XYZ file of C-alpha atoms in Angstrom:
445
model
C 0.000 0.000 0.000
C 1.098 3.446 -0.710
C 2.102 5.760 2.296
C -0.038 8.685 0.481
C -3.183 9.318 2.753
C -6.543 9.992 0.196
C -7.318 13.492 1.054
C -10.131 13.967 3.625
C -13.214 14.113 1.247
C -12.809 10.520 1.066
C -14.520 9.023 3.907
C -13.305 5.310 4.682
C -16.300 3.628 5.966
C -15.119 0.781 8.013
C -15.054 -2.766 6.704
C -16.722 -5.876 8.009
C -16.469 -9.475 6.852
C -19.608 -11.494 5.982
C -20.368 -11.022 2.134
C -22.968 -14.406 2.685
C -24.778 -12.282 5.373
C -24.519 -9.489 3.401
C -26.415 -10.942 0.275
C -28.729 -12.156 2.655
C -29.600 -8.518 3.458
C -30.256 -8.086 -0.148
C -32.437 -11.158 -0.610
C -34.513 -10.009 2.516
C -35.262 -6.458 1.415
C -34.087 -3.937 -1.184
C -34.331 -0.571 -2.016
C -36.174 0.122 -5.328
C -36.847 3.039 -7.212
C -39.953 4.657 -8.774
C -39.830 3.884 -13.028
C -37.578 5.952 -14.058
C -37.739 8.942 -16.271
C -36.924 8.831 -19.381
C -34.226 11.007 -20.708
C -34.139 12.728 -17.576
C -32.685 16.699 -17.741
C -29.716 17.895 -15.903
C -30.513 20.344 -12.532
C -29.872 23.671 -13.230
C -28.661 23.471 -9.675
C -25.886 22.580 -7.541
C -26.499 18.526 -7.369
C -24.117 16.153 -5.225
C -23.693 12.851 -6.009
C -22.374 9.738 -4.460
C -19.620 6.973 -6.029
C -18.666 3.822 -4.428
C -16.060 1.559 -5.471
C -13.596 -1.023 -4.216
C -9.760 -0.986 -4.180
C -6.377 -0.665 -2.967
C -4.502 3.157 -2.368
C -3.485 3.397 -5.686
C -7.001 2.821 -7.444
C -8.449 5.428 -4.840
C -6.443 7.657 -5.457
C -6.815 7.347 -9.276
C -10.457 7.679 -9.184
C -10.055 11.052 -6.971
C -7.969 12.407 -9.682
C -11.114 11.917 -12.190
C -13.719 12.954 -10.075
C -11.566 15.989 -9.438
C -11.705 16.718 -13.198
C -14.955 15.906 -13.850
C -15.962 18.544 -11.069
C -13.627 20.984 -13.289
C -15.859 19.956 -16.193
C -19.130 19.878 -14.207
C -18.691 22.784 -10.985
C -22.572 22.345 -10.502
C -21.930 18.453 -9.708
C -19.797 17.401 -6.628
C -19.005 14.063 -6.079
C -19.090 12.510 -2.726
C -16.608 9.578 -2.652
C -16.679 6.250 -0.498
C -14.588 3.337 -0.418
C -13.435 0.198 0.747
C -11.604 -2.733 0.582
C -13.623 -6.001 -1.691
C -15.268 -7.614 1.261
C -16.474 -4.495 3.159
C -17.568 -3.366 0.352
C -20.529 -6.072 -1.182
C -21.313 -6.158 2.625
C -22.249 -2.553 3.172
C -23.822 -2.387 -0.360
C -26.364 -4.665 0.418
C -27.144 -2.645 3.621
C -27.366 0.536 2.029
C -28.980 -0.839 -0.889
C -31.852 -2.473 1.062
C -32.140 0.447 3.193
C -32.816 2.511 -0.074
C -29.652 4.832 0.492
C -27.552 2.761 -2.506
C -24.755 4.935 -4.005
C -25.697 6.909 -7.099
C -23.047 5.573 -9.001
C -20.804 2.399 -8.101
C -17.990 -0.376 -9.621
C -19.768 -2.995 -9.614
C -18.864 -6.975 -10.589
C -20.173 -9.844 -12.365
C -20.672 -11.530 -9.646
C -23.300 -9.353 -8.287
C -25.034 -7.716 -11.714
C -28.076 -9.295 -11.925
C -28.898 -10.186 -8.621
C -28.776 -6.354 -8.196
C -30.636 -5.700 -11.657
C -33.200 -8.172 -11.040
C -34.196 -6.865 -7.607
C -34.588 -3.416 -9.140
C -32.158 -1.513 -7.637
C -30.058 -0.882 -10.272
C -31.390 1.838 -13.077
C -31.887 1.030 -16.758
C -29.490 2.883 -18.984
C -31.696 2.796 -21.905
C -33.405 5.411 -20.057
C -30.526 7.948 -19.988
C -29.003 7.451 -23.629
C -29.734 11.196 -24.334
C -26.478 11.652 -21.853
C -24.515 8.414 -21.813
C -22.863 7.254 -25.393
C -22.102 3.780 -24.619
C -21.398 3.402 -28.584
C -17.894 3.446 -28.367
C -17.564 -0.345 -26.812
C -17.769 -3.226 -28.963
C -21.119 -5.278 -28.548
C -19.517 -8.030 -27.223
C -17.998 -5.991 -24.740
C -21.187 -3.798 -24.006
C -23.795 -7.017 -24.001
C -21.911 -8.164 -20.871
C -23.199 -5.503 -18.903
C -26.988 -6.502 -19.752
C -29.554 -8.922 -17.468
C -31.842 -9.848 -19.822
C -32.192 -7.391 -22.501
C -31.583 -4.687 -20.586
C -28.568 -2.593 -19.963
C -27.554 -1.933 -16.262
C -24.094 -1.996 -16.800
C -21.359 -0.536 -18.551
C -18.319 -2.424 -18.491
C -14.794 -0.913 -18.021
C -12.775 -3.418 -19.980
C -11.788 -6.860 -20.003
C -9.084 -9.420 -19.051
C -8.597 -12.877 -20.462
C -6.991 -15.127 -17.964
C -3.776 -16.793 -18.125
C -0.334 -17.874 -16.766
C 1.817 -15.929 -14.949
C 5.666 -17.366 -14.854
C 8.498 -15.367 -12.526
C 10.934 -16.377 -14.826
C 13.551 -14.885 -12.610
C 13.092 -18.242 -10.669
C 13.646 -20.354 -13.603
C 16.770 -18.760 -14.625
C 17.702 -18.712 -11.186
C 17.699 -22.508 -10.742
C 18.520 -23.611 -14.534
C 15.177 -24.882 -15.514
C 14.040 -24.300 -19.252
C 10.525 -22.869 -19.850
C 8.368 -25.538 -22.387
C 7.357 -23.649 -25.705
C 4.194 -21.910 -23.441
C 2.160 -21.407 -26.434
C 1.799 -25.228 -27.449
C 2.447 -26.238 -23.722
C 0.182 -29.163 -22.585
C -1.084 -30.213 -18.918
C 1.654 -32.698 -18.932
C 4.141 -30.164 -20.132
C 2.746 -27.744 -17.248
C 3.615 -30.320 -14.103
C 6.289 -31.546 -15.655
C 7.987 -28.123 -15.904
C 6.428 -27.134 -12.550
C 7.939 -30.487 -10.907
C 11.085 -29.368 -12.160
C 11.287 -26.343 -10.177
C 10.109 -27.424 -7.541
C 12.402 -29.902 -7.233
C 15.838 -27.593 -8.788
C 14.846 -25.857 -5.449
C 15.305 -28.209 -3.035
C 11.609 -27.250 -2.320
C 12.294 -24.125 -1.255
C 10.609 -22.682 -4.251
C 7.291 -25.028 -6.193
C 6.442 -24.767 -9.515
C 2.594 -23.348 -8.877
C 0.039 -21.992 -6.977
C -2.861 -24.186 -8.253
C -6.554 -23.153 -8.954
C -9.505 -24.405 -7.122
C -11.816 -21.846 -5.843
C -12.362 -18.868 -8.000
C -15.042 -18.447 -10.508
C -13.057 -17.120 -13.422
C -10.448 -19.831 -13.287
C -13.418 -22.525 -13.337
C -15.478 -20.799 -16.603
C -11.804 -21.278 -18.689
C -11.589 -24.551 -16.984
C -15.222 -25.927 -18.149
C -15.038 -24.102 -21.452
C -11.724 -25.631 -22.410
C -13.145 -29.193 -21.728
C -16.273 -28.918 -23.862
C -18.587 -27.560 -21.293
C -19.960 -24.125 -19.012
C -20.787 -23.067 -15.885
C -23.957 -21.123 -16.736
C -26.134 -21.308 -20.014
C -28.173 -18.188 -21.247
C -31.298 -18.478 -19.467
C -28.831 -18.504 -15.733
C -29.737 -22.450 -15.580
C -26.578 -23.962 -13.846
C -24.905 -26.567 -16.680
C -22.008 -27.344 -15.125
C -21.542 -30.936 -14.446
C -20.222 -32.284 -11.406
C -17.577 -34.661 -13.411
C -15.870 -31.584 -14.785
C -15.769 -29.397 -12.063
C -14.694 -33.002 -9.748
C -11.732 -33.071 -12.551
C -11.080 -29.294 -12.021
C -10.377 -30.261 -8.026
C -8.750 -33.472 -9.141
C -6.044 -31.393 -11.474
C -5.119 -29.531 -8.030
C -4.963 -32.385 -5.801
C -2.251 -33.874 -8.883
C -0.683 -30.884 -8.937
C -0.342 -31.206 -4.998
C 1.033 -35.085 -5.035
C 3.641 -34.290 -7.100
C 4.887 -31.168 -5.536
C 4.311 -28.889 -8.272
C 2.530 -27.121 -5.692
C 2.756 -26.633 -1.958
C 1.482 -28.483 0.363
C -2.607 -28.744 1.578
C -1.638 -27.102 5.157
C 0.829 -24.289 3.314
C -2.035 -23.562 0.284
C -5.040 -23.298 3.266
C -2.408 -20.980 5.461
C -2.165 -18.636 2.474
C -5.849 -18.594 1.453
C -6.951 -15.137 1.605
C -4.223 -13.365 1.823
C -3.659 -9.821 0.247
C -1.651 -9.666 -3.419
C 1.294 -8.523 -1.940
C 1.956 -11.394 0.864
C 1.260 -14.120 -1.665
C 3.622 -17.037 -2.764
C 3.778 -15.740 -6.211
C 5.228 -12.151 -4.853
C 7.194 -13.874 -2.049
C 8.437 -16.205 -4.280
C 7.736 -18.924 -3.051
C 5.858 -19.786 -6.072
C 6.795 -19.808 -9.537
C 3.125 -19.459 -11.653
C -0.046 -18.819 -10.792
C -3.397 -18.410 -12.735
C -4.635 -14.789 -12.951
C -6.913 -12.237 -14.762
C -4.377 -10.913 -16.903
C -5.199 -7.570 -15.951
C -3.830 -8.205 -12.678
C -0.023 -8.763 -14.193
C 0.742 -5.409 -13.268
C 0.070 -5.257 -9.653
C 2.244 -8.610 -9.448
C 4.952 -6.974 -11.178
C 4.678 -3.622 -9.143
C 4.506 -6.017 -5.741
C 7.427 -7.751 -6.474
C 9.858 -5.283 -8.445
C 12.788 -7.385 -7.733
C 11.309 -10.692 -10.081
C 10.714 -10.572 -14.034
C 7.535 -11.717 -14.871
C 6.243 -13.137 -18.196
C 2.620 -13.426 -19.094
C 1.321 -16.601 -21.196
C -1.514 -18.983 -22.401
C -2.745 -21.526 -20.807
C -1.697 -25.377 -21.078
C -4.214 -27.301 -23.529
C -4.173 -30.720 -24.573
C -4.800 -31.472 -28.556
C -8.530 -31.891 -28.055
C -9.555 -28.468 -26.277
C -11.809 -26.728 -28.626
C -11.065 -23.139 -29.996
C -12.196 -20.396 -28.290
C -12.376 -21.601 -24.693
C -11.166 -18.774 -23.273
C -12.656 -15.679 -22.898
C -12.487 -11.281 -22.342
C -14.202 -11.659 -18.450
C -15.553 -7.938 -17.407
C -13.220 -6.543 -15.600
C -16.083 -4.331 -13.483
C -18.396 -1.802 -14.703
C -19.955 0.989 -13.846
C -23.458 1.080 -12.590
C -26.174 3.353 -10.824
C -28.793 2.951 -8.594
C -32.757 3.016 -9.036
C -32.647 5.138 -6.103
C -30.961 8.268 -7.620
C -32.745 11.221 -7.315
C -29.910 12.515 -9.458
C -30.054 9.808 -12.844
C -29.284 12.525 -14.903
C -26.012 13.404 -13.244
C -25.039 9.300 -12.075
C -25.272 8.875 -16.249
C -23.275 12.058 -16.736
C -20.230 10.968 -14.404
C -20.449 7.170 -16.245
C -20.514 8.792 -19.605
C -17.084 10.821 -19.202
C -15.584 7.768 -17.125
C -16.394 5.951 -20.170
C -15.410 8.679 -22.585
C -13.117 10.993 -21.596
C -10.091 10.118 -23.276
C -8.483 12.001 -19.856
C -9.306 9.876 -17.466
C -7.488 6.744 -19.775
C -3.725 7.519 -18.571
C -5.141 8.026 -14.895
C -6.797 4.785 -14.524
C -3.908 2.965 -16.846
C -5.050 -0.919 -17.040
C -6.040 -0.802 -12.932
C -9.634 -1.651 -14.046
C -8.773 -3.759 -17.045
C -7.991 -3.388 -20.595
C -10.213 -0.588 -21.484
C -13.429 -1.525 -23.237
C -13.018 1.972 -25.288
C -10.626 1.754 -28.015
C -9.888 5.704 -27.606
C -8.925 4.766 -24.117
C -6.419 2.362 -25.304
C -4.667 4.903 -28.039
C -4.719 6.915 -25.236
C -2.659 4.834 -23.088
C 0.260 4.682 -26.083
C 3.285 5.691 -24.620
C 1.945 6.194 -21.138
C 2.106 2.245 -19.533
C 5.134 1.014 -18.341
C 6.804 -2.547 -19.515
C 4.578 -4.724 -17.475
C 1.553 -2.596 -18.892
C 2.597 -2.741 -21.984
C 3.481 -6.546 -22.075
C -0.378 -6.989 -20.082
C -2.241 -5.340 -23.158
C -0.215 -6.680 -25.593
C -1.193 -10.070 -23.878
C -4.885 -9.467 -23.595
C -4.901 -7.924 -27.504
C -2.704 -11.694 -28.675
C -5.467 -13.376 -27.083
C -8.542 -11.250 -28.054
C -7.983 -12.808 -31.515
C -7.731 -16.229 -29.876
C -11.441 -15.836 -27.452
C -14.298 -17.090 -28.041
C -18.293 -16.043 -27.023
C -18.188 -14.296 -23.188
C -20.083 -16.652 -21.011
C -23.416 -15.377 -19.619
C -23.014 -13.914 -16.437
C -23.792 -15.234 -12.985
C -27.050 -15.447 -12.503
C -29.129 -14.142 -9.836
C -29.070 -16.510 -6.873
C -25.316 -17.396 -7.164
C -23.357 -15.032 -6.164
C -21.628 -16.664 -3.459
C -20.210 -19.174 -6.296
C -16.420 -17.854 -5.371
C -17.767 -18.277 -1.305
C -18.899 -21.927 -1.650
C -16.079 -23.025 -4.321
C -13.441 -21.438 -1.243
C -15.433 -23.685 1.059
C -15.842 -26.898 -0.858
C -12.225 -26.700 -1.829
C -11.367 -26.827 1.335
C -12.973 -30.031 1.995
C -11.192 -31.747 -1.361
C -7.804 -29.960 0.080
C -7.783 -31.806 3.211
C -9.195 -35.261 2.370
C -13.015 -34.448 3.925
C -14.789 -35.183 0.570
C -13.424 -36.689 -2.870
C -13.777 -34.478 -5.375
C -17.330 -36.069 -7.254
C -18.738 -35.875 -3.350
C -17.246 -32.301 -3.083
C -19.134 -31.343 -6.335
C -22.030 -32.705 -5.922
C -22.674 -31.403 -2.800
C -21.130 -27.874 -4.143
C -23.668 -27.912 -7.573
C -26.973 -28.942 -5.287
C -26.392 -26.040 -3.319
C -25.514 -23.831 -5.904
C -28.444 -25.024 -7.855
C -30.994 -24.645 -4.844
C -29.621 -20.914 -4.291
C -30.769 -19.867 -7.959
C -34.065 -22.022 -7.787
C -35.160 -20.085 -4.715
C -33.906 -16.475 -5.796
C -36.026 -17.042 -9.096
């Protein structure tokens, strides 16, 4: 974290854990707002506005810069900032939001879209197209931000996922690097064995998936299969995501990765106190868009970005440009006109591109990533040029998660867990993880 202090307009709410209890605020009540006007008109009068987003120091202090210029561009609009860490923040969103106070305009994630937009709290942007141009942003891009038909959402960019490799371990203890853009699973313990082993097991070869979301879409898709279909019916089947938990437990045996009592010590913890900065790991999977704040944790390693492992008979396409986050506003706002206003010129505003850099994401906006020519340093640069190789590689984005699951990433942590230490086999693990999954959406629809 940086030592710089956000000035004192920026009032840190305290943080809480409990995101579970938190959606179950949501479920219970919610604040919604009268239909909305359409094309609403901007106040002739001083208006003040709320934004919410999660974050580390550096993103707050980005986001201050462009709410500082937008109140340059806008002195009739101030913008009253909150913010918090990821955890604190879901959990005091669904207070506010069922108390009817949401945030006029907040970053929002695709774990949480459409249970917000289907409880009505979140405002339909086809209402406010006389102020926000969205038409800048690829349909494929834009149609992730939609529940349904609608719009409630626009996005701020996207990240593929893939492999990061500190290849300043490798060279360190002499072990060659397969080609990684034909590597296969075998090729990928193999190499991580290696390392692990060159070491004297002071360093393994990875930090293995198991419980995030993101990881498990690539992981379906690249075995013939999904997670979610369009319609937010839950198709994943519990033999692939049992041979998801089964690749880490392999990955374990061998020693590619660390132990089950190391891996459930370092569950949790922040970017910058994880193997893969301590080095104690030498790859990791990761939202590509993340490679930076690796590199900038760890400035003493090189990293390289690259593609996932595949076997011959993955299919094209498997994986994917996940939303990064988007930008969003509430039902509630007595102030639409404005909340579409400040989306519109984060969208837009060519300005705000070098302040934000690729923090949220590869920007959705192509103006936003001409931009950023000249302005990203060489871990940014080797990020987009990453993401932009694989954009041509992607196939169709996934539907999103649907409403009633988004404590997917919560029960995946938990049911990993069980595989991890020997409490369920993976086929017990998910099916016990896909019936509750499954009975979460049935009763939120």
């Amino acid at each position: 974290m940086s030592d710089v202090q956000p000035p004192r307009r920026a009032r840190r709410r305290g943080t809480r854990a409990g995101v579970a209890a938190a959606a179950g605020l949501l479920l219970a009540a919610c604040g919604v707002g009268a239909d909305p006007v359409v094309n609403p008109e901007l106040s002739d009068d001083d208006v003040t506005i709320t934004m919410n987003w999660w974050g580390a120091d550096a993103r707050t202090q980005q986001t201050l810069a462009a709410i500082e210029l937008f109140e340059q561009e806008h002195p009739t609009i101030h913008v009253e900032p909150t913010y918090s860490d990821w955890t604190g923040y879901w959990d005091r969103m669904a207070t506010t939001t069922a108390a009817g106070d949401m945030p006029d305009v907040s970053q929002f994630d695709q774990l949480y879209l459409a249970s917000y937009a289907e409880r009505g709290a979140l405002l339909d942007l086809s209402t406010v197209t006389n102020i926000l141009d969205t038409s800048a942003l690829g349909a494929n891009v834009l149609d992730s931000g939609r529940v349904g038909d609608d719009l409630y959402a626009v996005p701020t960019g996207a990240t593929s996922n893939g492999i990061i490799i500190n290849t300043s371990l490798f060279e360190q203890y002499g072990v060659e690097l397969p080609d990684t853009e034909t590597w296969t699973w075998d090729d990928f313990e193999r190499t991580s064995v290696e390392l692990t082993e060159a070491s004297g097991g002071e360093v393994h070869g990875v930090s293995p998936f198991g419980y995030d979301s993101f990881s498990l879409t690539v992981w379906a898709r690249q075995h013939g299969g999904s997670v979610f279909d369009a319609d937010g019916d839950l198709t994943l089947t519990p033999e692939l995501l049992a041979s998801y938990w089964q690749r880490e437990l392999d990955f374990v045996e061998s020693e590619a990765a660390p132990s089950v009592a190391h891996l459930s010590e370092v569950s949790g913890l922040p970017l910058d106190q994880t193997d893969l900065v301590t080095g104690k790991t030498a790859m990791a999977f990761i939202p590509a868009g993340q490679f930076t704040a690796y590199q900038s944790a760890a400035p003493d390693f090189d990293y390289d970005l690259a593609p996932w492992p595949a076997d011959s008979d993955a299919p094209e396409g498997f994986q994917y440009l996940k939303p990064s986050m988007y930008w969003a506003a509430a039902s509630t706002s007595e102030h639409p006109a404005e909340a579409a206003l400040l989306i519109d010129f984060l969208t837009n505003d060519t300005r705000v591109a070098p302040l934000f850099g690729l923090d949220r994401g590869e920007p959705g906006n192509p103006a936003f990533r001409a931009a950023l020519e000249g302005q990203l340093d060489e871990s940014g640069e080797e990020s987009l040029a990453f993401t932009e190789a694989m954009s041509d590689e992607v196939g169709d984005t996934p539907p999103i998660t649907p409403n009633g699951a988004s404590d997917i990433e919560i029960l995946l942590t938990r049911y990993n867990q069980q595989v991890l230490f020997g409490e369920s086999s993976p086929r017990e693990a998910a099916d016990a993880f896909l019936g509750e999954l499954g009975d979460s959406i049935t009763a939120a629809g």
